[in-house]
Amino acid sequence: MASIPAWRSLLPGTLAVALLVACAPDGSSAPRQAAPAPAAGEAAAADALAEAVAGLRARIVSQVPADQLAGLTPARVLDLASDAERQLLATGFLGFTVDAPATVHVLLSPDADQAPFWLAEQGFERSGLDALVDGDDDFRGWSKQVPAGEVALGVHSLGLGDKPYLVVVGPAEAGGAQPAISNQWP
């Protein structure tokens, strides 16, 4: 597969990501209510991510010679990011709150050449719990247990193209109660 320039896909807007919940609090498979409009703080967080991406993009253009842009790797992009930008890329893309301990599964698109840098850094491990989407797209699962509270996830990719991930939230223990999801953002 051809290498894709990382700098070209650092898009400041919302990308194709789906937040799925394993089942409703009552144990049914009924869909949950849509999230309310983002609060001012959430809008500020989205603006901060957009500003970080714009700043990183400008730094890449100014510091990487034009003849080297096509070969720019995600690792090199991260080397050029400040600590604050890296943190925003790792946690500022989407989030939600769980009301009880939970297992969070991140399912990566088969189009993703590599796992996002933040998965391992946040303690996610390859789970082997894969999902077939649209009958032929084998999304690869990464999982981690989290305590009750906020879950913040990062950008899907530092490479060009749409490489969405899906998020599924389930009980921390097999057979346990389904945690309630709230405060989804964006």
Tab-separated table of C-alpha atoms in Angstrom:
chain	number	residue	atom	x	y	z
A	1	MET	CA	0.000	0.000	0.000
A	2	ALA	CA	1.345	3.442	-0.865
A	3	SER	CA	2.476	5.804	1.848
A	4	ILE	CA	0.094	8.714	2.266
A	5	PRO	CA	1.281	12.136	3.408
A	6	ALA	CA	0.219	12.617	7.018
A	7	TRP	CA	0.032	16.389	6.888
A	8	ARG	CA	-2.719	16.370	4.246
A	9	SER	CA	-5.350	14.797	6.472
A	10	LEU	CA	-4.971	16.802	9.642
A	11	LEU	CA	-8.475	18.122	9.246
A	12	PRO	CA	-9.864	20.427	11.918
A	13	GLY	CA	-13.460	19.332	11.532
A	14	THR	CA	-15.391	16.336	12.725
A	15	LEU	CA	-14.575	13.188	10.748
A	16	ALA	CA	-16.470	9.971	10.202
A	17	VAL	CA	-16.728	8.408	13.642
A	18	ALA	CA	-19.633	6.533	15.167
A	19	LEU	CA	-20.267	6.185	18.872
A	20	LEU	CA	-22.226	3.012	19.500
A	21	VAL	CA	-23.489	1.663	22.783
A	22	ALA	CA	-23.817	-2.077	23.317
A	23	CYS	CA	-27.340	-1.824	24.718
A	24	ALA	CA	-29.695	0.501	26.563
A	25	PRO	CA	-29.669	0.705	30.393
A	26	ASP	CA	-32.773	-1.495	30.566
A	27	GLY	CA	-30.979	-4.296	28.705
A	28	SER	CA	-32.810	-3.764	25.412
A	29	SER	CA	-31.097	-2.994	22.149
A	30	ALA	CA	-33.098	0.200	21.686
A	31	PRO	CA	-31.077	3.147	20.376
A	32	ARG	CA	-30.267	5.919	22.796
A	33	GLN	CA	-31.436	9.492	22.513
A	34	ALA	CA	-29.235	11.778	20.438
A	35	ALA	CA	-26.768	13.857	22.403
A	36	PRO	CA	-27.800	17.401	23.230
A	37	ALA	CA	-26.135	20.327	21.482
A	38	PRO	CA	-22.560	20.837	22.684
A	39	ALA	CA	-22.082	23.043	25.702
A	40	ALA	CA	-19.808	26.075	25.535
A	41	GLY	CA	-16.964	24.061	27.071
A	42	GLU	CA	-17.309	21.341	24.451
A	43	ALA	CA	-17.285	23.925	21.664
A	44	ALA	CA	-14.135	25.400	23.184
A	45	ALA	CA	-12.547	21.939	23.236
A	46	ALA	CA	-13.379	21.445	19.553
A	47	ASP	CA	-11.932	24.870	18.805
A	48	ALA	CA	-8.769	23.967	20.738
A	49	LEU	CA	-8.328	20.798	18.665
A	50	ALA	CA	-8.904	22.737	15.436
A	51	GLU	CA	-6.345	25.365	16.508
A	52	ALA	CA	-3.822	22.670	17.447
A	53	VAL	CA	-4.250	20.996	14.061
A	54	ALA	CA	-3.906	24.332	12.244
A	55	GLY	CA	-0.760	25.179	14.220
A	56	LEU	CA	0.755	21.763	13.576
A	57	ARG	CA	-0.113	21.967	9.879
A	58	ALA	CA	1.570	25.397	9.642
A	59	ARG	CA	4.665	24.083	11.444
A	60	ILE	CA	4.887	21.103	9.077
A	61	VAL	CA	4.674	23.359	6.028
A	62	SER	CA	7.313	25.727	7.425
A	63	GLN	CA	9.748	23.097	8.762
A	64	VAL	CA	9.532	20.214	6.302
A	65	PRO	CA	11.021	20.804	2.852
A	66	ALA	CA	8.447	20.486	0.065
A	67	ASP	CA	10.259	17.522	-1.483
A	68	GLN	CA	9.925	15.602	1.828
A	69	LEU	CA	6.226	16.250	2.469
A	70	ALA	CA	5.084	13.249	0.415
A	71	GLY	CA	7.146	10.907	2.605
A	72	LEU	CA	6.102	12.424	5.914
A	73	THR	CA	5.186	9.676	8.379
A	74	PRO	CA	2.753	9.848	11.296
A	75	ALA	CA	5.717	9.395	13.653
A	76	ARG	CA	7.417	12.471	12.167
A	77	VAL	CA	4.182	14.465	12.486
A	78	LEU	CA	4.068	13.571	16.182
A	79	ASP	CA	7.717	14.622	16.555
A	80	LEU	CA	6.742	18.054	15.242
A	81	ALA	CA	3.768	18.363	17.623
A	82	SER	CA	4.108	20.176	20.932
A	83	ASP	CA	3.138	18.320	24.097
A	84	ALA	CA	-0.157	20.243	24.204
A	85	GLU	CA	-0.933	19.437	20.544
A	86	ARG	CA	-0.098	15.782	21.067
A	87	GLN	CA	-2.423	15.689	24.100
A	88	LEU	CA	-5.257	17.242	22.093
A	89	LEU	CA	-4.699	14.800	19.215
A	90	ALA	CA	-4.814	11.934	21.732
A	91	THR	CA	-7.897	12.986	23.702
A	92	GLY	CA	-9.704	15.849	21.982
A	93	PHE	CA	-11.551	14.157	19.143
A	94	LEU	CA	-14.531	12.542	20.847
A	95	GLY	CA	-15.644	11.663	24.328
A	96	PHE	CA	-18.414	10.677	26.662
A	97	THR	CA	-19.050	9.874	30.309
A	98	VAL	CA	-19.879	6.445	31.743
A	99	ASP	CA	-21.728	6.196	35.054
A	100	ALA	CA	-20.084	2.915	36.093
A	101	PRO	CA	-16.943	0.944	35.299
A	102	ALA	CA	-17.037	-0.139	31.662
A	103	THR	CA	-15.149	-1.834	28.887
A	104	VAL	CA	-14.529	0.481	25.957
A	105	HIS	CA	-13.916	-1.174	22.610
A	106	VAL	CA	-12.394	0.854	19.767
A	107	LEU	CA	-12.926	-0.874	16.431
A	108	LEU	CA	-10.506	0.295	13.740
A	109	SER	CA	-11.415	0.499	10.086
A	110	PRO	CA	-9.777	-2.058	7.816
A	111	ASP	CA	-8.514	0.986	5.868
A	112	ALA	CA	-6.349	2.052	8.824
A	113	ASP	CA	-2.780	1.068	7.992
A	114	GLN	CA	-1.768	1.435	11.614
A	115	ALA	CA	-3.460	1.944	14.949
A	116	PRO	CA	-3.758	5.531	16.169
A	117	PHE	CA	-0.769	6.431	18.356
A	118	TRP	CA	-2.921	7.115	21.413
A	119	LEU	CA	-4.528	3.665	21.659
A	120	ALA	CA	-1.547	1.951	23.272
A	121	GLU	CA	-0.623	5.107	25.200
A	122	GLN	CA	-4.076	5.085	26.821
A	123	GLY	CA	-3.777	1.400	27.708
A	124	PHE	CA	-5.920	-0.101	24.962
A	125	GLU	CA	-4.821	-3.574	23.895
A	126	ARG	CA	-5.606	-5.545	20.757
A	127	SER	CA	-8.585	-7.611	21.882
A	128	GLY	CA	-9.352	-9.906	18.976
A	129	LEU	CA	-12.982	-8.772	19.279
A	130	ASP	CA	-13.444	-7.765	15.674
A	131	ALA	CA	-16.661	-6.714	13.940
A	132	LEU	CA	-17.872	-7.229	10.398
A	133	VAL	CA	-19.407	-3.953	9.188
A	134	ASP	CA	-21.459	-3.643	5.984
A	135	GLY	CA	-20.926	-7.326	5.307
A	136	ASP	CA	-17.289	-7.067	4.235
A	137	ASP	CA	-15.383	-4.528	6.345
A	138	ASP	CA	-13.545	-6.308	9.169
A	139	PHE	CA	-13.014	-3.705	11.899
A	140	ARG	CA	-10.216	-4.695	14.327
A	141	GLY	CA	-10.918	-4.403	18.046
A	142	TRP	CA	-8.882	-2.782	20.797
A	143	SER	CA	-10.255	-2.753	24.346
A	144	LYS	CA	-9.658	-1.377	27.811
A	145	GLN	CA	-11.528	-1.227	31.078
A	146	VAL	CA	-12.248	2.239	32.432
A	147	PRO	CA	-13.606	3.490	35.749
A	148	ALA	CA	-16.783	5.549	35.927
A	149	GLY	CA	-16.139	9.022	34.541
A	150	GLU	CA	-15.023	10.733	31.366
A	151	VAL	CA	-13.579	8.833	28.416
A	152	ALA	CA	-11.662	10.972	25.891
A	153	LEU	CA	-10.445	9.518	22.601
A	154	GLY	CA	-8.157	10.863	19.912
A	155	VAL	CA	-8.064	11.449	16.191
A	156	HIS	CA	-8.571	8.495	13.902
A	157	SER	CA	-5.395	8.936	11.891
A	158	LEU	CA	-2.508	11.195	11.032
A	159	GLY	CA	-2.598	9.903	7.451
A	160	LEU	CA	-4.657	10.965	4.466
A	161	GLY	CA	-8.155	9.594	4.012
A	162	ASP	CA	-11.106	8.536	6.093
A	163	LYS	CA	-10.131	5.778	8.484
A	164	PRO	CA	-12.976	5.931	10.969
A	165	TYR	CA	-13.249	3.977	14.139
A	166	LEU	CA	-16.309	2.764	15.966
A	167	VAL	CA	-16.692	2.806	19.733
A	168	VAL	CA	-18.711	0.216	21.621
A	169	VAL	CA	-19.210	0.474	25.371
A	170	GLY	CA	-20.174	-2.502	27.486
A	171	PRO	CA	-20.090	-3.655	31.093
A	172	ALA	CA	-16.724	-3.959	32.827
A	173	GLU	CA	-17.532	-7.544	33.814
A	174	ALA	CA	-19.209	-10.171	31.646
A	175	GLY	CA	-22.889	-10.265	32.548
A	176	GLY	CA	-22.638	-6.978	34.446
A	177	ALA	CA	-24.987	-4.027	34.191
A	178	GLN	CA	-24.684	-1.854	31.101
A	179	PRO	CA	-23.173	1.533	32.021
A	180	ALA	CA	-25.212	4.571	31.036
A	181	ILE	CA	-23.562	6.914	28.540
A	182	SER	CA	-23.945	10.699	28.802
A	183	ASN	CA	-22.235	13.918	27.778
A	184	GLN	CA	-21.234	12.666	24.324
A	185	TRP	CA	-19.161	15.111	22.329
A	186	PRO	CA	-18.784	16.416	19.733
